[in-house]
Amino acid sequence: MTLVKQNYRNLNNVFDELFSQLPATWGKELGLNVPAVNIHETADAFHVEVLAPGLNKEDFKVNLEKGLLTISYEKKAEAENKDYKTHRREFSFNSFKRSFTVEDKINEDGIQAKYENGVLKLLLPKKEEVKASPKEIAIL
C-alpha cells in the first residue's frame, strides 16, 4: 500500500493571494495593460500615483465628475507607412481606464497632475473645512 501525502492549502490563503493582487494584475494574463495605483492620504490631501512608464503625458485624461475620479490613457495606432511593408508588429497602442470614488472632501479647483519618471502623480487637496476638522474624538 502506498501512502500519498496531499498538501491542501488553507482556503483563506488562496483568497488572500487572489485578492491581494487585484485589480492591477487582472488584465495581465489577457494581455491587457492595467497600471498599478497607490493612494495615500495626508492631513491636507490625497495623493494618487499611477505607474505608467513609457507613455506620453499628452495621451492621459483625468476627469472628476459627480464624485468619480477617472484616469484614462489612449494611444492611437500610428498610420500605415506606404513606403514600406510591415511584416510583424508587436508594439502595442494600448488604452486603460481606472476609476475611483472620491468623497466630497476634495477641493476640485486645486487638483494638480504631473507625469514624471513613468509615474502619473495627482494631488487632490482637501477642502479647508475638512483639514480643520479633528480626526480623533477625545474620550471623556
PDB file of C-alpha atoms in Angstrom:
ATOM      1  CA  MET A   1       0.000   0.000   0.000  1.00  0.00           C
ATOM      2  CA  THR A   2       1.305   3.428  -0.951  1.00  0.00           C
ATOM      3  CA  LEU A   3       0.728   6.365   1.298  1.00  0.00           C
ATOM      4  CA  VAL A   4       0.035   9.529  -0.649  1.00  0.00           C
ATOM      5  CA  LYS A   5       0.513  12.790   1.155  1.00  0.00           C
ATOM      6  CA  GLN A   6      -1.672  15.613  -0.096  1.00  0.00           C
ATOM      7  CA  ASN A   7      -0.920  19.230   0.598  1.00  0.00           C
ATOM      8  CA  TYR A   8      -4.073  21.261   0.970  1.00  0.00           C
ATOM      9  CA  ARG A   9      -3.750  24.989   1.018  1.00  0.00           C
ATOM     10  CA  ASN A  10      -5.777  26.845   3.543  1.00  0.00           C
ATOM     11  CA  LEU A  11      -8.787  28.307   1.746  1.00  0.00           C
ATOM     12  CA  ASN A  12      -8.208  31.678   3.403  1.00  0.00           C
ATOM     13  CA  ASN A  13      -4.670  31.760   1.989  1.00  0.00           C
ATOM     14  CA  VAL A  14      -5.996  31.129  -1.505  1.00  0.00           C
ATOM     15  CA  PHE A  15      -8.416  34.055  -1.250  1.00  0.00           C
ATOM     16  CA  ASP A  16      -5.768  36.289   0.345  1.00  0.00           C
ATOM     17  CA  GLU A  17      -3.351  35.568  -2.504  1.00  0.00           C
ATOM     18  CA  LEU A  18      -6.046  36.155  -5.107  1.00  0.00           C
ATOM     19  CA  PHE A  19      -7.390  39.423  -3.741  1.00  0.00           C
ATOM     20  CA  SER A  20      -4.032  40.881  -2.750  1.00  0.00           C
ATOM     21  CA  GLN A  21      -3.091  41.015  -6.438  1.00  0.00           C
ATOM     22  CA  LEU A  22      -6.263  42.692  -7.699  1.00  0.00           C
ATOM     23  CA  PRO A  23      -7.083  44.768  -9.645  1.00  0.00           C
ATOM     24  CA  ALA A  24      -3.730  45.610 -11.246  1.00  0.00           C
ATOM     25  CA  THR A  25      -2.990  42.045 -12.357  1.00  0.00           C
ATOM     26  CA  TRP A  26      -6.429  41.127 -13.702  1.00  0.00           C
ATOM     27  CA  GLY A  27      -5.602  42.005 -17.240  1.00  0.00           C
ATOM     28  CA  LYS A  28      -2.008  40.805 -17.443  1.00  0.00           C
ATOM     29  CA  GLU A  29      -2.967  37.238 -18.308  1.00  0.00           C
ATOM     30  CA  LEU A  30      -5.207  38.575 -21.056  1.00  0.00           C
ATOM     31  CA  GLY A  31      -2.545  40.871 -22.452  1.00  0.00           C
ATOM     32  CA  LEU A  32      -4.287  43.972 -21.133  1.00  0.00           C
ATOM     33  CA  ASN A  33      -2.389  46.850 -19.629  1.00  0.00           C
ATOM     34  CA  VAL A  34      -3.847  47.868 -16.265  1.00  0.00           C
ATOM     35  CA  PRO A  35      -1.438  50.089 -14.345  1.00  0.00           C
ATOM     36  CA  ALA A  36      -0.844  49.714 -10.621  1.00  0.00           C
ATOM     37  CA  VAL A  37      -2.057  52.563  -8.417  1.00  0.00           C
ATOM     38  CA  ASN A  38      -1.005  53.830  -4.988  1.00  0.00           C
ATOM     39  CA  ILE A  39      -3.306  56.123  -2.996  1.00  0.00           C
ATOM     40  CA  HIS A  40      -2.029  57.937   0.088  1.00  0.00           C
ATOM     41  CA  GLU A  41      -3.786  60.354   2.428  1.00  0.00           C
ATOM     42  CA  THR A  42      -2.165  63.157   4.379  1.00  0.00           C
ATOM     43  CA  ALA A  43      -3.778  65.779   6.582  1.00  0.00           C
ATOM     44  CA  ASP A  44      -4.013  68.162   3.622  1.00  0.00           C
ATOM     45  CA  ALA A  45      -4.582  65.991   0.550  1.00  0.00           C
ATOM     46  CA  PHE A  46      -4.943  62.663  -1.177  1.00  0.00           C
ATOM     47  CA  HIS A  47      -2.027  61.585  -3.368  1.00  0.00           C
ATOM     48  CA  VAL A  48      -2.637  59.213  -6.276  1.00  0.00           C
ATOM     49  CA  GLU A  49       0.260  57.597  -8.155  1.00  0.00           C
ATOM     50  CA  VAL A  50      -0.291  55.642 -11.364  1.00  0.00           C
ATOM     51  CA  LEU A  51       2.623  53.508 -12.569  1.00  0.00           C
ATOM     52  CA  ALA A  52       2.678  54.086 -16.323  1.00  0.00           C
ATOM     53  CA  PRO A  53       6.231  54.106 -17.721  1.00  0.00           C
ATOM     54  CA  GLY A  54       6.961  54.920 -21.337  1.00  0.00           C
ATOM     55  CA  LEU A  55       3.703  56.747 -22.035  1.00  0.00           C
ATOM     56  CA  ASN A  56       3.134  60.258 -23.362  1.00  0.00           C
ATOM     57  CA  LYS A  57       1.628  62.718 -20.917  1.00  0.00           C
ATOM     58  CA  GLU A  58      -0.455  64.233 -23.714  1.00  0.00           C
ATOM     59  CA  ASP A  59      -2.426  60.983 -24.029  1.00  0.00           C
ATOM     60  CA  PHE A  60      -3.640  60.944 -20.394  1.00  0.00           C
ATOM     61  CA  LYS A  61      -7.053  62.242 -19.400  1.00  0.00           C
ATOM     62  CA  VAL A  62      -8.049  62.933 -15.801  1.00  0.00           C
ATOM     63  CA  ASN A  63     -11.669  63.727 -15.026  1.00  0.00           C
ATOM     64  CA  LEU A  64     -13.566  64.311 -11.773  1.00  0.00           C
ATOM     65  CA  GLU A  65     -17.308  64.269 -12.185  1.00  0.00           C
ATOM     66  CA  LYS A  66     -20.039  63.582  -9.621  1.00  0.00           C
ATOM     67  CA  GLY A  67     -17.604  62.081  -7.125  1.00  0.00           C
ATOM     68  CA  LEU A  68     -15.913  59.765  -9.630  1.00  0.00           C
ATOM     69  CA  LEU A  69     -12.236  60.288 -10.439  1.00  0.00           C
ATOM     70  CA  THR A  70     -11.385  58.714 -13.787  1.00  0.00           C
ATOM     71  CA  ILE A  71      -7.844  58.345 -15.086  1.00  0.00           C
ATOM     72  CA  SER A  72      -7.583  57.143 -18.664  1.00  0.00           C
ATOM     73  CA  TYR A  73      -4.953  56.752 -21.343  1.00  0.00           C
ATOM     74  CA  GLU A  74      -5.352  56.109 -25.033  1.00  0.00           C
ATOM     75  CA  LYS A  75      -2.614  55.916 -27.627  1.00  0.00           C
ATOM     76  CA  LYS A  76      -3.799  55.884 -31.195  1.00  0.00           C
ATOM     77  CA  ALA A  77      -2.145  53.484 -33.613  1.00  0.00           C
ATOM     78  CA  GLU A  78       0.297  55.059 -35.997  1.00  0.00           C
ATOM     79  CA  ALA A  79      -0.831  55.383 -39.589  1.00  0.00           C
ATOM     80  CA  GLU A  80       0.460  52.810 -42.035  1.00  0.00           C
ATOM     81  CA  ASN A  81       3.513  53.920 -43.960  1.00  0.00           C
ATOM     82  CA  LYS A  82       3.154  53.437 -47.684  1.00  0.00           C
ATOM     83  CA  ASP A  83       6.947  53.465 -48.188  1.00  0.00           C
ATOM     84  CA  TYR A  84       7.448  50.038 -46.639  1.00  0.00           C
ATOM     85  CA  LYS A  85       5.604  46.829 -45.841  1.00  0.00           C
ATOM     86  CA  THR A  86       5.348  45.743 -42.195  1.00  0.00           C
ATOM     87  CA  HIS A  87       5.872  42.006 -41.640  1.00  0.00           C
ATOM     88  CA  ARG A  88       5.415  41.967 -37.900  1.00  0.00           C
ATOM     89  CA  ARG A  89       4.032  44.499 -35.404  1.00  0.00           C
ATOM     90  CA  GLU A  90       4.482  43.890 -31.687  1.00  0.00           C
ATOM     91  CA  PHE A  91       4.383  47.458 -30.445  1.00  0.00           C
ATOM     92  CA  SER A  92       1.068  47.897 -28.738  1.00  0.00           C
ATOM     93  CA  PHE A  93      -1.022  51.014 -28.646  1.00  0.00           C
ATOM     94  CA  ASN A  94      -2.989  50.414 -25.520  1.00  0.00           C
ATOM     95  CA  SER A  95      -5.579  52.196 -23.534  1.00  0.00           C
ATOM     96  CA  PHE A  96      -6.739  51.900 -19.966  1.00  0.00           C
ATOM     97  CA  LYS A  97      -9.255  53.454 -17.640  1.00  0.00           C
ATOM     98  CA  ARG A  98      -9.210  53.424 -13.849  1.00  0.00           C
ATOM     99  CA  SER A  99     -11.990  54.994 -11.782  1.00  0.00           C
ATOM    100  CA  PHE A 100     -12.169  55.751  -8.074  1.00  0.00           C
ATOM    101  CA  THR A 101     -14.941  57.108  -5.895  1.00  0.00           C
ATOM    102  CA  VAL A 102     -13.911  60.398  -4.312  1.00  0.00           C
ATOM    103  CA  GLU A 103     -15.648  61.766  -1.266  1.00  0.00           C
ATOM    104  CA  ASP A 104     -16.928  65.331  -1.121  1.00  0.00           C
ATOM    105  CA  LYS A 105     -13.756  66.301   0.759  1.00  0.00           C
ATOM    106  CA  ILE A 106     -11.812  67.341  -2.346  1.00  0.00           C
ATOM    107  CA  ASN A 107     -11.170  70.935  -3.414  1.00  0.00           C
ATOM    108  CA  GLU A 108     -11.741  70.395  -7.126  1.00  0.00           C
ATOM    109  CA  ASP A 109     -10.170  73.726  -8.097  1.00  0.00           C
ATOM    110  CA  GLY A 110      -6.851  72.763  -6.511  1.00  0.00           C
ATOM    111  CA  ILE A 111      -6.276  69.415  -8.208  1.00  0.00           C
ATOM    112  CA  GLN A 112      -2.836  69.107  -9.773  1.00  0.00           C
ATOM    113  CA  ALA A 113      -1.314  66.438 -12.027  1.00  0.00           C
ATOM    114  CA  LYS A 114       2.194  65.786 -13.293  1.00  0.00           C
ATOM    115  CA  TYR A 115       3.858  62.946 -15.139  1.00  0.00           C
ATOM    116  CA  GLU A 116       7.494  62.278 -14.321  1.00  0.00           C
ATOM    117  CA  ASN A 117       9.761  59.233 -14.398  1.00  0.00           C
ATOM    118  CA  GLY A 118       6.948  56.987 -15.623  1.00  0.00           C
ATOM    119  CA  VAL A 119       4.544  57.858 -12.790  1.00  0.00           C
ATOM    120  CA  LEU A 120       1.420  59.991 -13.133  1.00  0.00           C
ATOM    121  CA  LYS A 121       1.048  61.861  -9.834  1.00  0.00           C
ATOM    122  CA  LEU A 122      -2.208  63.504  -8.808  1.00  0.00           C
ATOM    123  CA  LEU A 123      -2.612  65.838  -5.852  1.00  0.00           C
ATOM    124  CA  LEU A 124      -6.198  66.065  -4.628  1.00  0.00           C
ATOM    125  CA  PRO A 125      -6.229  68.759  -1.920  1.00  0.00           C
ATOM    126  CA  LYS A 126      -8.832  68.582   0.813  1.00  0.00           C
ATOM    127  CA  LYS A 127     -11.314  71.379   1.411  1.00  0.00           C
ATOM    128  CA  GLU A 128     -10.308  73.774   4.183  1.00  0.00           C
ATOM    129  CA  GLU A 129     -13.174  72.733   6.454  1.00  0.00           C
ATOM    130  CA  VAL A 130     -12.081  69.096   6.176  1.00  0.00           C
ATOM    131  CA  LYS A 131      -8.461  69.967   7.028  1.00  0.00           C
ATOM    132  CA  ALA A 132      -9.584  71.857  10.148  1.00  0.00           C
ATOM    133  CA  SER A 133     -11.867  69.125  11.479  1.00  0.00           C
ATOM    134  CA  PRO A 134     -10.282  66.815  14.065  1.00  0.00           C
ATOM    135  CA  LYS A 135      -9.896  63.158  13.155  1.00  0.00           C
ATOM    136  CA  GLU A 136      -9.816  61.805  16.702  1.00  0.00           C
ATOM    137  CA  ILE A 137     -12.555  62.011  19.297  1.00  0.00           C
ATOM    138  CA  ALA A 138     -11.477  62.633  22.868  1.00  0.00           C
ATOM    139  CA  ILE A 139     -12.666  60.068  25.386  1.00  0.00           C
ATOM    140  CA  LEU A 140     -14.153  61.716  28.473  1.00  0.00           C
TER     141      LEU A 140
END
